[in-house]
CSV table of C-alpha atoms in Angstrom, one decimal:
chain,number,residue,atom,x,y,z
A,1,UNK,CA,15.4,4.2,-2.8
A,2,UNK,CA,15.4,7.8,-4.2
A,3,UNK,CA,14.3,8.9,-7.6
A,4,UNK,CA,11.2,9.4,-9.6
A,5,UNK,CA,9.8,6.5,-11.8
A,6,UNK,CA,8.0,7.2,-15.0
A,7,UNK,CA,5.7,4.5,-16.4
A,8,UNK,CA,6.7,2.8,-19.7
A,9,UNK,CA,3.1,2.7,-20.8
A,10,UNK,CA,0.1,5.1,-21.1
A,11,UNK,CA,-1.4,5.6,-17.6
A,12,UNK,CA,-3.2,8.3,-15.6
A,13,UNK,CA,-0.3,7.9,-13.2
A,14,UNK,CA,2.5,10.1,-14.5
A,15,UNK,CA,5.1,9.5,-11.8
A,16,UNK,CA,5.5,7.5,-8.6
A,17,UNK,CA,7.5,9.7,-6.2
A,18,UNK,CA,7.7,8.1,-2.8
A,19,UNK,CA,6.9,4.8,-1.1
A,20,UNK,CA,8.0,4.4,2.5
A,21,UNK,CA,7.0,3.1,5.9
A,22,UNK,CA,6.7,5.9,8.6
A,23,UNK,CA,6.7,5.3,12.3
A,24,UNK,CA,5.7,7.9,14.9
A,25,UNK,CA,6.7,6.5,18.3
A,26,UNK,CA,5.0,8.9,20.6
A,27,UNK,CA,1.4,10.2,21.3
A,28,UNK,CA,1.8,13.8,20.2
A,29,UNK,CA,-0.1,16.5,18.4
A,30,UNK,CA,1.0,17.2,14.8
A,31,UNK,CA,0.5,19.7,12.0
A,32,UNK,CA,1.5,19.0,8.4
A,33,UNK,CA,0.5,19.3,4.7
A,34,UNK,CA,0.3,16.5,2.2
A,35,UNK,CA,2.8,16.9,-0.8
A,36,UNK,CA,1.7,17.9,-4.3
A,37,UNK,CA,-0.2,15.2,-6.2
A,38,UNK,CA,-2.0,12.3,-4.6
A,39,UNK,CA,-1.0,10.6,-1.3
A,40,UNK,CA,-2.2,7.3,0.0
A,41,UNK,CA,-1.6,6.1,3.6
A,42,UNK,CA,-2.2,2.5,4.8
A,43,UNK,CA,-2.5,2.7,8.6
A,44,UNK,CA,-0.8,-0.4,10.0
A,45,UNK,CA,-0.8,0.5,13.7
A,46,UNK,CA,-2.0,3.2,16.1
A,47,UNK,CA,-5.0,5.4,16.5
A,48,UNK,CA,-5.2,9.0,15.2
A,49,UNK,CA,-7.8,11.7,15.3
A,50,UNK,CA,-7.2,14.5,12.7
A,51,UNK,CA,-8.7,17.3,10.7
A,52,UNK,CA,-8.0,17.5,7.0
A,53,UNK,CA,-9.5,20.3,5.0
A,54,UNK,CA,-12.3,20.6,7.6
A,55,UNK,CA,-13.0,16.8,7.6
A,56,UNK,CA,-12.7,15.1,11.0
A,57,UNK,CA,-11.1,11.7,10.5
A,58,UNK,CA,-10.5,8.9,13.0
A,59,UNK,CA,-7.8,6.6,11.7
A,60,UNK,CA,-7.1,3.1,13.0
A,61,UNK,CA,-5.1,0.1,11.8
A,62,UNK,CA,-6.5,-1.2,8.5
A,63,UNK,CA,-7.7,2.2,7.3
A,64,UNK,CA,-6.7,3.5,3.8
A,65,UNK,CA,-6.6,7.3,3.5
A,66,UNK,CA,-6.4,9.5,0.4
A,67,UNK,CA,-5.0,13.0,0.4
A,68,UNK,CA,-4.8,15.4,-2.5
A,69,UNK,CA,-2.8,18.5,-3.5
A,70,UNK,CA,-1.2,19.8,-0.3
A,71,UNK,CA,-4.1,19.4,2.1
A,72,UNK,CA,-3.4,20.9,5.5
A,73,UNK,CA,-3.7,18.3,8.2
A,74,UNK,CA,-3.6,18.6,12.0
A,75,UNK,CA,-4.4,16.2,14.8
A,76,UNK,CA,-3.1,14.0,17.6
A,77,UNK,CA,-1.8,10.5,17.9
A,78,UNK,CA,-4.2,8.9,20.5
A,79,UNK,CA,-2.3,5.6,20.6
A,80,UNK,CA,1.3,5.1,19.6
A,81,UNK,CA,3.2,3.9,17.8
A,82,UNK,CA,1.4,5.3,14.7
A,83,UNK,CA,2.8,3.3,11.7
A,84,UNK,CA,1.7,3.7,8.1
A,85,UNK,CA,2.8,3.0,4.5
A,86,UNK,CA,2.8,6.2,2.5
A,87,UNK,CA,2.7,6.4,-1.3
A,88,UNK,CA,3.0,9.7,-3.2
A,89,UNK,CA,2.2,9.8,-6.9
A,90,UNK,CA,1.3,12.4,-9.6
A,91,UNK,CA,-1.9,11.8,-11.6
A,92,UNK,CA,-3.2,15.2,-12.6
A,93,UNK,CA,-6.0,13.7,-14.7
A,94,UNK,CA,-7.3,11.7,-11.8
A,95,UNK,CA,-9.6,13.5,-9.3
A,96,UNK,CA,-9.6,12.3,-5.7
A,97,UNK,CA,-12.5,10.5,-4.1
A,98,UNK,CA,-15.3,12.7,-2.7
A,99,UNK,CA,-14.6,14.2,0.7
A,100,UNK,CA,-16.8,11.6,2.5
A,101,UNK,CA,-15.0,8.7,0.9
A,102,UNK,CA,-11.4,9.7,1.6
A,103,UNK,CA,-11.0,7.1,4.4
A,104,UNK,CA,-12.0,3.5,3.8
A,105,UNK,CA,-11.2,0.1,5.3
A,106,UNK,CA,-8.5,-1.5,3.2
A,107,UNK,CA,-9.3,-4.9,1.8
A,108,UNK,CA,-6.9,-7.7,2.4
A,109,UNK,CA,-5.9,-7.4,-1.3
A,110,UNK,CA,-5.2,-3.6,-1.1
A,111,UNK,CA,-3.2,-3.9,2.0
A,112,UNK,CA,-1.2,-6.8,0.5
A,113,UNK,CA,-0.5,-4.9,-2.7
A,114,UNK,CA,0.7,-1.8,-0.8
A,115,UNK,CA,3.1,-3.9,1.3
A,116,UNK,CA,4.3,-5.6,-1.9
A,117,UNK,CA,4.7,-2.2,-3.5
A,118,UNK,CA,6.9,-1.0,-0.6
A,119,UNK,CA,9.0,-4.2,-1.0
A,120,UNK,CA,9.4,-3.7,-4.8
A,121,UNK,CA,10.3,0.0,-4.3
A,122,UNK,CA,13.1,-0.9,-1.9
A,123,UNK,CA,14.4,-3.9,-3.8
A,124,UNK,CA,17.7,-2.7,-5.3
A,125,UNK,CA,18.2,-6.1,-6.9
A,126,UNK,CA,15.5,-5.6,-9.5
A,127,UNK,CA,16.3,-4.1,-12.9
A,128,UNK,CA,14.9,-0.6,-13.3
A,129,UNK,CA,12.3,-1.7,-16.0
A,130,UNK,CA,11.1,-4.6,-13.9
A,131,UNK,CA,10.8,-2.5,-10.8
A,132,UNK,CA,9.0,0.2,-12.7
A,133,UNK,CA,6.5,-2.1,-14.2
A,134,UNK,CA,5.8,-4.0,-11.0
A,135,UNK,CA,5.4,-0.8,-9.0
A,136,UNK,CA,2.9,0.8,-11.4
A,137,UNK,CA,0.9,-2.3,-11.7
A,138,UNK,CA,0.5,-2.7,-8.0
A,139,UNK,CA,-0.4,1.0,-7.5
A,140,UNK,CA,-3.0,1.0,-10.3
A,141,UNK,CA,-4.6,-2.1,-8.8
A,142,UNK,CA,-4.9,-0.3,-5.4
A,143,UNK,CA,-6.3,2.9,-7.1
A,144,UNK,CA,-8.9,0.8,-8.9
A,145,UNK,CA,-9.9,-0.9,-5.7
A,146,UNK,CA,-10.1,2.4,-3.8
A,147,UNK,CA,-12.2,3.9,-6.6
A,148,UNK,CA,-14.6,1.2,-7.8
A,149,UNK,CA,-16.5,1.5,-11.0
A,150,UNK,CA,-18.9,4.4,-11.0
A,151,UNK,CA,-16.8,6.6,-8.6
A,152,UNK,CA,-13.7,7.2,-10.8
A,153,UNK,CA,-13.6,10.8,-11.9
A,154,UNK,CA,-11.1,12.3,-14.2
A,155,UNK,CA,-10.0,15.9,-14.4
A,156,UNK,CA,-10.2,17.9,-17.6
A,157,UNK,CA,-6.6,18.9,-17.2
A,158,UNK,CA,-4.0,17.2,-19.3
A,159,UNK,CA,-1.0,17.9,-17.1
A,160,UNK,CA,0.0,19.3,-13.7
A,161,UNK,CA,-1.7,22.5,-13.0
A,162,UNK,CA,-1.3,24.8,-10.0
A,163,UNK,CA,-4.3,25.5,-7.9
A,164,UNK,CA,-4.2,29.2,-8.8
A,165,UNK,CA,-4.1,28.3,-12.5
A,166,UNK,CA,-7.1,26.1,-12.1
A,167,UNK,CA,-9.0,29.0,-10.5
A,168,UNK,CA,-8.2,31.5,-13.3
A,169,UNK,CA,-9.5,29.0,-15.9
A,170,UNK,CA,-12.8,28.6,-14.0
A,171,UNK,CA,-13.1,32.4,-13.4
A,172,UNK,CA,-12.8,33.0,-17.1
A,173,UNK,CA,-15.8,30.6,-17.7
A,174,UNK,CA,-17.8,32.2,-14.8
A,175,UNK,CA,-17.3,35.7,-16.2
A,176,UNK,CA,-19.2,34.7,-19.3
A,177,UNK,CA,-22.2,33.6,-17.2
A,178,UNK,CA,-22.6,36.6,-14.9
A,179,UNK,CA,-26.4,36.5,-15.1
A,180,UNK,CA,-26.4,32.9,-13.7
A,181,UNK,CA,-26.2,32.1,-9.9
A,182,UNK,CA,-22.9,30.3,-9.1
A,183,UNK,CA,-23.0,27.4,-6.7
A,184,UNK,CA,-19.9,25.9,-5.1
A,185,UNK,CA,-20.7,22.4,-6.4
A,186,UNK,CA,-20.6,23.8,-10.0
A,187,UNK,CA,-17.2,25.6,-9.3
A,188,UNK,CA,-15.8,22.3,-7.9
A,189,UNK,CA,-17.0,20.5,-11.0
A,190,UNK,CA,-15.4,23.0,-13.3
A,191,UNK,CA,-12.0,22.8,-11.4
A,192,UNK,CA,-12.1,19.0,-11.2
A,193,UNK,CA,-11.5,19.3,-7.5
A,194,UNK,CA,-13.4,18.8,-4.3
A,195,UNK,CA,-15.4,21.7,-3.0
A,196,UNK,CA,-12.9,22.4,-0.2
A,197,UNK,CA,-10.0,22.2,-2.7
A,198,UNK,CA,-11.9,24.6,-5.1
A,199,UNK,CA,-12.1,27.1,-2.2
A,200,UNK,CA,-8.4,26.7,-1.7
A,201,UNK,CA,-7.8,27.3,-5.4
A,202,UNK,CA,-9.7,30.6,-5.1
A,203,UNK,CA,-7.7,31.6,-2.1
A,204,UNK,CA,-4.4,30.7,-3.7
A,205,UNK,CA,-5.2,32.8,-6.7
A,206,UNK,CA,-6.6,35.9,-4.9
């Protein structure tokens, strides 16, 4: 079902843009980029080896994958069909997991919630309000499970900000500290992004 849902209550998730099940029937090479915002994939079948922002990832059935802000991805489907549930949502105040925690094994609860989320998203018989409340509740439960207590990070931004805009804000801070050495980890912290995404923000701006 097309359209953008907006939550009726305060939430770090501003909009839920897409929920779908994608099937790639053949073992082929691919190149793509994740959409703006956050993107979750629940792999239901197949075997894929890919590179995302320099990370080499091996994906198999039962894996839950998190992408963020237009990450370039390329790889190959080793075993087809490759089938996954995809969820795209906007939450500019929510930082993604660290690079080494972008792929996890989905718990039975997370997998069940994402399948239920797909069913709710596609259920034209629900009222808009009920569909909206159910969808956001399910997604937030998955996000909480993916990011357990102690790993949740929030961005200092209060709304959607382009990568280049993030960089110029950080550069303004860094220019006031020209006598201090600058480390990539500190730049990433200031942008609220991963180190690789902070590099992309610099490139986008310059």
